[in-house]
């Protein structure tokens, strides 16, 4: 059989041309489809068809080691890079300033209302506390109130506790203004209620935590020694102790005052009483005895809430003390090592830390939640945060060289003490 090679070659050539044409057509179509899908890629991801498919979304929760910007004030409370020492850190600039002002908060006591009283330098308002090893979220008033729904807080102690309770109330007032529902005859103990949250905060005046007869006016002028019963707790706070969910208990500076000491209803000695023919026992004796008694009461109380014990705060009197011309004129925070803690403040703090350490394990064994608030070093670096001469209204209005009493112990509001609340909330939420 002869094959017609010419006919077969022609047919083959035509077949190749057809295949080539089809291939070109397919490539062109594929290219158009690719370009079309590329232009519509973003909208395709949002199509209803994709929306119905079970596609797992990205995990938006950051890892534990996430880095948080240093200048960010409003960090979510449950995002803390790692556990750290909240009490070791630095004061860094905070351009946003305080969360409240003396105009927005009507609860600031006159002696701490520095801006109203005419303090001319506002720089002390623009710093914030920054722990060195982790981020500390700013106090979130709304979340705090939600957490404290149907709860009761009390701040128990002296005028520094009163200073602190005003700070806390002012920060919470940015969400809801509380109603004062109680005060004692001298307006030293008070209680406030937040109606929307059924939450109460009390300030309980008990400067020694034990029973004391005090003969002193509001300016600290005494007419007689304090009569101090070292073995009898002050019922002002112990009578309401079990009804409280949270407490901050503190004392300190009042033990430096002249006092007669009682035990078993018998005078056993004194502190600064040269004319009484009594044994000079010194304030350390009384402070050790008192704190040991207080701590033992707490550790064995079976209390089911959370109890903070706060160390005493430093003062920054220079060239004198409260009643003999001491002043505090600094207008910026100090750097670490620039200011030494005074001997008396150091002694008080050492007693406090020693008694807390003795009691902490016993409290834990008994199921009592007891935590330490050691703010001593945090505030040691803020000599600029006191009212100074501006504890009274316009002290230099009539005479610019007027000699006035300075307050270098309490704290301006707003001011450094506001940052206690950042630390306390972090300890409540994540501690």
Coordinates of N, CA, C and O in Angstrom, one line a residue, residues 131-255:
X131 N 7.6 51.2 86.4 CA 8.4 50.1 86.9 C 9.5 49.8 85.8 O 9.2 49.9 84.6
X132 N 10.6 49.3 86.3 CA 11.8 49.1 85.3 C 11.6 47.8 84.5 O 12.2 47.8 83.4
X133 N 11.0 46.8 85.0 CA 11.0 45.5 84.2 C 9.7 45.2 83.5 O 9.6 44.1 82.9
X134 N 8.7 46.0 83.6 CA 7.5 45.7 82.9 C 6.6 46.9 82.8 O 6.9 48.0 83.3
X135 N 5.5 46.8 82.0 CA 4.6 47.9 81.8 C 3.6 47.9 82.9 O 3.1 46.9 83.4
X136 N 3.2 49.1 83.4 CA 2.1 49.3 84.4 C 1.0 50.0 83.7 O 1.1 51.2 83.4
X137 N -0.2 49.4 83.6 CA -1.3 50.1 83.0 C -1.8 51.2 83.9 O -1.7 51.2 85.1
X138 N -2.3 52.3 83.3 CA -2.9 53.4 84.1 C -4.2 52.9 84.7 O -4.9 52.0 84.2
X139 N -4.5 53.5 85.8 CA -5.8 53.2 86.5 C -7.0 53.4 85.6 O -7.1 54.4 85.0
X140 N -7.8 52.3 85.6 CA -9.0 52.4 84.8 C -10.2 52.5 85.7 O -10.7 51.5 86.3
X141 N -10.8 53.7 85.8 CA -11.8 53.9 86.8 C -13.1 53.1 86.5 O -13.7 52.5 87.4
X142 N -13.4 53.0 85.2 CA -14.6 52.2 84.9 C -14.5 50.8 85.2 O -15.4 50.2 85.8
X143 N -13.4 50.2 84.9 CA -13.2 48.8 85.2 C -13.1 48.5 86.7 O -13.6 47.5 87.2
X144 N -12.4 49.4 87.4 CA -12.3 49.3 88.8 C -13.7 49.2 89.5 O -14.0 48.4 90.3
X145 N -14.6 50.1 89.1 CA -15.9 50.2 89.6 C -16.7 48.9 89.3 O -17.5 48.4 90.1
X146 N -16.5 48.4 88.1 CA -17.2 47.1 87.7 C -16.7 46.0 88.6 O -17.5 45.2 89.1
X147 N -15.4 45.9 88.8 CA -14.8 44.9 89.7 C -15.3 45.0 91.1 O -15.4 44.0 91.8
X148 N -15.6 46.2 91.5 CA -16.0 46.5 92.9 C -17.5 46.5 93.2 O -18.0 47.0 94.2
X149 N -18.2 46.1 92.2 CA -19.7 46.1 92.3 C -20.1 45.3 93.6 O -19.6 44.2 93.7
X150 N -20.9 45.9 94.4 CA -21.4 45.3 95.7 C -20.3 45.0 96.7 O -20.4 44.1 97.5
X151 N -19.2 45.7 96.6 CA -18.1 45.5 97.5 C -17.9 46.7 98.4 O -18.5 47.8 98.2
X152 N -17.0 46.5 99.4 CA -16.7 47.6 100.4 C -15.2 47.7 100.6 O -14.5 46.7 100.9
X153 N -14.7 48.9 100.4 CA -13.2 49.2 100.7 C -13.1 50.1 101.9 O -14.0 50.8 102.2
X154 N -12.0 50.0 102.6 CA -11.7 50.9 103.6 C -10.2 51.2 103.6 O -9.4 50.3 103.4
X155 N -9.8 52.5 103.8 CA -8.5 52.9 104.0 C -8.3 53.3 105.4 O -9.0 54.3 105.9
X156 N -7.5 52.6 106.2 CA -7.5 52.7 107.6 C -6.1 53.3 108.0 O -5.1 52.7 107.7
X157 N -6.1 54.4 108.8 CA -4.8 54.9 109.2 C -4.9 56.4 109.6 O -5.9 56.9 110.1
X158 N -3.9 57.2 109.2 CA -3.8 58.6 109.6 C -4.1 59.5 108.4 O -4.8 59.1 107.5
X159 N -3.5 60.7 108.4 CA -3.9 61.7 107.4 C -3.3 61.4 106.0 O -3.8 61.9 105.0
X160 N -2.3 60.5 105.9 CA -1.8 60.1 104.6 C -2.9 59.1 104.0 O -3.1 59.2 102.8
X161 N -3.5 58.3 104.8 CA -4.6 57.5 104.3 C -5.8 58.4 103.8 O -6.4 58.1 102.8
X162 N -6.0 59.5 104.5 CA -7.1 60.4 104.1 C -6.7 61.1 102.8 O -7.5 61.3 101.9
X163 N -5.4 61.4 102.6 CA -4.8 62.0 101.4 C -5.1 61.0 100.3 O -5.5 61.4 99.2
X164 N -4.8 59.7 100.5 CA -4.9 58.7 99.5 C -6.4 58.5 99.1 O -6.7 58.3 97.9
X165 N -7.3 58.4 100.1 CA -8.7 58.2 99.7 C -9.2 59.3 98.8 O -10.1 59.0 97.9
X166 N -8.8 60.5 99.1 CA -9.2 61.6 98.2 C -8.7 61.4 96.8 O -9.4 61.6 95.8
X167 N -7.5 60.9 96.6 CA -6.9 60.6 95.3 C -7.8 59.6 94.6 O -8.1 59.7 93.4
X168 N -8.1 58.5 95.3 CA -8.9 57.4 94.7 C -10.2 57.8 94.3 O -10.7 57.6 93.2
X169 N -10.9 58.6 95.2 CA -12.2 59.1 94.9 C -12.2 60.0 93.7 O -13.1 60.0 92.8
X170 N -11.2 60.9 93.6 CA -11.1 61.8 92.5 C -11.0 61.1 91.2 O -11.6 61.4 90.1
X171 N -10.2 60.0 91.1 CA -10.1 59.2 89.9 C -11.3 58.5 89.6 O -11.7 58.4 88.4
X172 N -12.1 58.0 90.6 CA -13.3 57.3 90.3 C -14.4 58.3 89.9 O -15.4 57.9 89.2
X173 N -14.3 59.5 90.3 CA -15.3 60.5 90.0 C -15.4 60.8 88.5 O -16.3 61.4 88.0
X174 N -14.3 60.4 87.8 CA -14.4 60.6 86.3 C -15.4 59.7 85.7 O -15.8 59.9 84.5
X175 N -15.9 58.7 86.4 CA -17.0 57.8 86.0 C -18.3 58.2 86.7 O -19.3 58.3 86.0
X176 N -18.2 58.2 88.0 CA -19.5 58.5 88.7 C -19.1 59.3 90.0 O -18.1 58.9 90.7
X177 N -19.8 60.3 90.4 CA -19.6 61.0 91.6 C -20.2 60.3 92.8 O -21.4 60.1 92.8
X178 N -19.5 60.0 93.8 CA -20.0 59.3 95.0 C -20.8 60.2 95.9 O -20.7 61.5 95.8
X179 N -21.6 59.6 96.7 CA -22.4 60.3 97.7 C -21.8 60.1 99.1 O -21.6 58.9 99.5
X180 N -21.6 61.1 99.8 CA -21.1 60.9 101.2 C -22.3 60.5 102.1 O -23.3 61.2 102.1
X181 N -22.1 59.3 102.7 CA -23.2 58.8 103.5 C -22.9 58.7 105.0 O -23.8 58.3 105.8
X182 N -21.7 59.0 105.4 CA -21.4 59.0 106.8 C -20.2 59.9 107.1 O -19.3 60.0 106.2
X183 N -20.2 60.5 108.3 CA -18.9 61.1 108.8 C -19.1 61.1 110.3 O -20.2 61.1 110.9
X184 N -17.9 61.0 111.0 CA -17.9 61.1 112.4 C -18.0 62.6 112.9 O -18.1 63.5 112.0
X185 N -18.0 62.8 114.2 CA -18.3 64.1 114.7 C -17.2 65.1 114.3 O -17.5 66.3 114.1
X186 N -16.0 64.7 114.1 CA -14.9 65.5 113.7 C -14.6 65.5 112.2 O -13.6 66.1 111.7
X187 N -15.4 64.8 111.5 CA -15.2 64.6 110.0 C -13.9 64.0 109.7 O -13.3 64.2 108.6
X188 N -13.4 63.1 110.5 CA -12.1 62.5 110.3 C -12.3 61.1 109.6 O -11.5 60.6 108.8
X189 N -13.4 60.4 110.0 CA -13.8 59.2 109.4 C -15.0 59.5 108.5 O -16.0 60.1 109.0
X190 N -15.0 59.0 107.3 CA -16.1 59.2 106.3 C -16.3 58.0 105.5 O -15.5 57.1 105.4
X191 N -17.5 57.9 104.9 CA -17.8 56.9 104.0 C -18.6 57.4 102.8 O -19.5 58.3 102.9
X192 N -18.3 56.9 101.6 CA -18.9 57.3 100.3 C -19.5 56.1 99.6 O -19.0 55.0 99.7
X193 N -20.6 56.4 98.9 CA -21.3 55.3 98.2 C -21.4 55.7 96.7 O -21.8 56.8 96.4
X194 N -21.1 54.7 95.8 CA -21.3 54.8 94.4 C -22.6 54.1 94.0 O -22.6 52.9 93.9
X195 N -23.7 54.8 93.9 CA -25.0 54.2 93.8 C -25.1 53.2 92.6 O -25.7 52.1 92.7
X196 N -24.6 53.5 91.4 CA -24.7 52.7 90.3 C -24.0 51.3 90.4 O -24.3 50.4 89.7
X197 N -23.1 51.2 91.4 CA -22.3 50.0 91.6 C -22.5 49.4 93.0 O -21.9 48.3 93.2
X198 N -23.3 50.1 93.8 CA -23.5 49.6 95.2 C -22.1 49.4 95.8 O -21.9 48.3 96.4
X199 N -21.2 50.3 95.6 CA -19.8 50.2 96.1 C -19.6 51.3 97.1 O -19.9 52.5 96.9
X200 N -18.9 50.9 98.2 CA -18.6 51.9 99.3 C -17.1 52.0 99.5 O -16.4 51.0 99.5
X201 N -16.6 53.2 99.8 CA -15.3 53.4 100.2 C -15.3 54.2 101.5 O -16.0 55.2 101.6
X202 N -14.6 53.7 102.5 CA -14.5 54.4 103.8 C -13.1 54.8 104.1 O -12.1 54.2 103.7
X203 N -13.0 56.0 104.8 CA -11.7 56.4 105.3 C -11.9 56.3 106.8 O -12.7 57.0 107.4
X204 N -11.2 55.4 107.5 CA -11.3 55.2 108.9 C -10.1 55.8 109.6 O -9.0 55.3 109.4
X205 N -10.4 56.8 110.4 CA -9.3 57.5 111.1 C -8.8 56.7 112.3 O -9.6 56.5 113.3
X206 N -7.6 56.2 112.3 CA -7.0 55.4 113.4 C -5.5 55.5 113.2 O -4.8 54.6 112.8
X207 N -5.0 56.6 113.6 CA -3.5 56.9 113.4 C -2.6 56.0 114.0 O -1.4 55.8 113.6
X208 N -3.0 55.3 115.1 CA -2.1 54.4 115.8 C -2.5 52.9 115.6 O -1.7 52.0 116.0
X209 N -3.7 52.7 115.2 CA -4.3 51.4 115.0 C -4.6 50.7 116.4 O -5.4 49.7 116.4
X210 N -4.1 51.2 117.4 CA -4.4 50.8 118.8 C -5.1 51.9 119.5 O -5.1 53.1 119.0
X211 N -5.7 51.6 120.6 CA -6.5 52.6 121.4 C -5.6 53.8 121.8 O -4.5 53.6 122.4
X212 N -6.1 55.0 121.6 CA -5.3 56.2 121.9 C -6.1 57.3 122.3 O -7.2 57.6 121.7
X213 N -5.7 58.1 123.3 CA -6.3 59.3 123.7 C -5.4 60.4 123.2 O -4.2 60.5 123.6
X214 N -5.9 61.2 122.2 CA -5.0 62.2 121.6 C -5.4 63.6 121.9 O -6.6 64.0 121.9
X215 N -4.5 64.5 122.2 CA -4.8 65.9 122.6 C -4.0 66.8 121.7 O -3.0 67.3 122.0
X216 N -4.6 66.9 120.5 CA -3.9 67.7 119.4 C -4.9 68.3 118.5 O -5.9 67.7 118.2
X217 N -4.6 69.5 118.0 CA -5.5 70.2 117.1 C -5.1 69.8 115.6 O -4.2 69.1 115.4
X218 N -5.8 70.4 114.7 CA -5.6 70.0 113.3 C -4.3 70.5 112.7 O -3.9 70.1 111.6
X219 N -3.6 71.4 113.4 CA -2.3 71.9 113.0 C -1.2 71.2 113.7 O 0.0 71.6 113.5
X220 N -1.5 70.1 114.4 CA -0.5 69.3 115.0 C 0.0 69.8 116.3 O 1.1 69.4 116.8
X221 N -0.7 70.8 116.9 CA -0.2 71.4 118.2 C -0.8 70.5 119.4 O -2.0 70.4 119.5
X222 N 0.1 70.0 120.2 CA -0.4 69.1 121.3 C -0.4 69.9 122.6 O 0.4 70.8 122.9
X223 N -1.4 69.5 123.4 CA -1.5 70.1 124.8 C -1.0 69.1 125.9 O -0.9 69.4 127.0
X224 N -0.9 67.8 125.5 CA -0.5 66.8 126.4 C 0.0 65.5 125.6 O -0.3 65.4 124.4
X225 N 0.7 64.7 126.3 CA 1.2 63.4 125.6 C 0.0 62.5 125.2 O -1.0 62.5 125.9
X226 N 0.2 61.8 124.1 CA -0.8 60.8 123.8 C -0.8 59.7 124.8 O 0.3 59.3 125.3
X227 N -2.0 59.2 125.2 CA -2.1 58.1 126.1 C -2.4 56.8 125.2 O -3.4 56.7 124.6
X228 N -1.3 56.0 125.1 CA -1.4 54.9 124.1 C -1.4 53.5 124.7 O -0.5 53.2 125.5
X229 N -2.4 52.8 124.4 CA -2.6 51.4 124.9 C -2.1 50.4 123.9 O -2.8 50.1 122.9
X230 N -0.9 49.9 124.1 CA -0.3 49.0 123.2 C -0.9 47.6 123.0 O -0.5 46.9 122.1
X231 N -1.8 47.2 123.9 CA -2.3 45.9 123.8 C -3.9 45.9 123.6 O -4.5 45.0 123.9
X232 N -4.4 47.1 123.1 CA -5.8 47.2 122.8 C -6.0 47.8 121.4 O -5.7 49.0 121.2
X233 N -6.5 47.0 120.5 CA -6.7 47.5 119.1 C -7.8 48.5 119.1 O -8.8 48.4 119.9
X234 N -7.7 49.4 118.2 CA -8.7 50.5 118.1 C -10.0 49.9 117.5 O -10.0 49.4 116.4
X235 N -11.1 50.0 118.3 CA -12.4 49.4 117.8 C -13.0 50.1 116.6 O -13.8 49.6 115.9
X236 N -12.5 51.3 116.4 CA -13.0 52.1 115.2 C -12.8 51.3 113.9 O -13.7 51.3 113.0
X237 N -11.7 50.5 113.8 CA -11.6 49.7 112.6 C -11.8 48.2 112.9 O -12.4 47.5 112.0
X238 N -11.6 47.7 114.0 CA -11.8 46.3 114.3 C -13.3 45.9 114.3 O -13.6 44.8 113.9
X239 N -14.1 46.8 114.7 CA -15.6 46.5 114.7 C -16.2 46.3 113.3 O -17.2 45.7 113.2
X240 N -15.5 46.9 112.3 CA -16.1 46.8 110.9 C -15.2 45.9 110.1 O -15.5 45.7 108.9
X241 N -14.1 45.4 110.6 CA -13.1 44.6 109.9 C -13.7 43.5 109.0 O -13.4 43.4 107.8
X242 N -14.5 42.7 109.6 CA -15.0 41.5 108.9 C -16.0 41.8 107.8 O -16.3 41.0 106.9
X243 N -16.6 43.0 107.9 CA -17.6 43.4 106.9 C -16.9 44.0 105.6 O -17.6 44.3 104.6
X244 N -15.6 44.2 105.6 CA -14.9 44.8 104.5 C -14.4 43.8 103.5 O -13.8 42.8 104.0
X245 N -14.5 44.1 102.2 CA -13.9 43.2 101.2 C -12.4 43.5 100.9 O -11.6 42.6 100.6
X246 N -12.1 44.8 101.0 CA -10.7 45.2 100.8 C -10.3 46.3 101.8 O -11.1 47.1 102.2
X247 N -9.0 46.2 102.2 CA -8.6 47.2 103.2 C -7.1 47.6 102.8 O -6.4 46.7 102.3
X248 N -6.8 48.8 103.1 CA -5.4 49.3 103.1 C -5.1 49.8 104.5 O -5.7 50.8 104.9
X249 N -4.3 49.1 105.2 CA -4.0 49.5 106.6 C -2.6 50.1 106.7 O -1.6 49.5 106.2
X250 N -2.5 51.2 107.5 CA -1.1 51.8 107.6 C -1.1 52.7 108.9 O -2.1 53.0 109.4
X251 N 0.1 53.0 109.2 CA 0.4 53.9 110.4 C 1.8 54.4 110.2 O 2.3 54.3 109.1
X252 N 2.4 54.9 111.3 CA 3.8 55.3 111.1 C 4.2 56.6 111.9 O 4.5 56.5 113.1
X253 N 4.0 57.7 111.3 CA 4.6 59.0 111.8 C 4.1 59.3 113.2 O 4.8 60.0 114.0
X254 N 2.9 59.0 113.6 CA 2.3 59.4 114.8 C 3.1 58.8 116.0 O 3.0 59.3 117.1
X255 N 3.8 57.7 115.8 CA 4.5 57.0 116.9 C 5.8 57.9 117.3 O 6.4 57.6 118.3

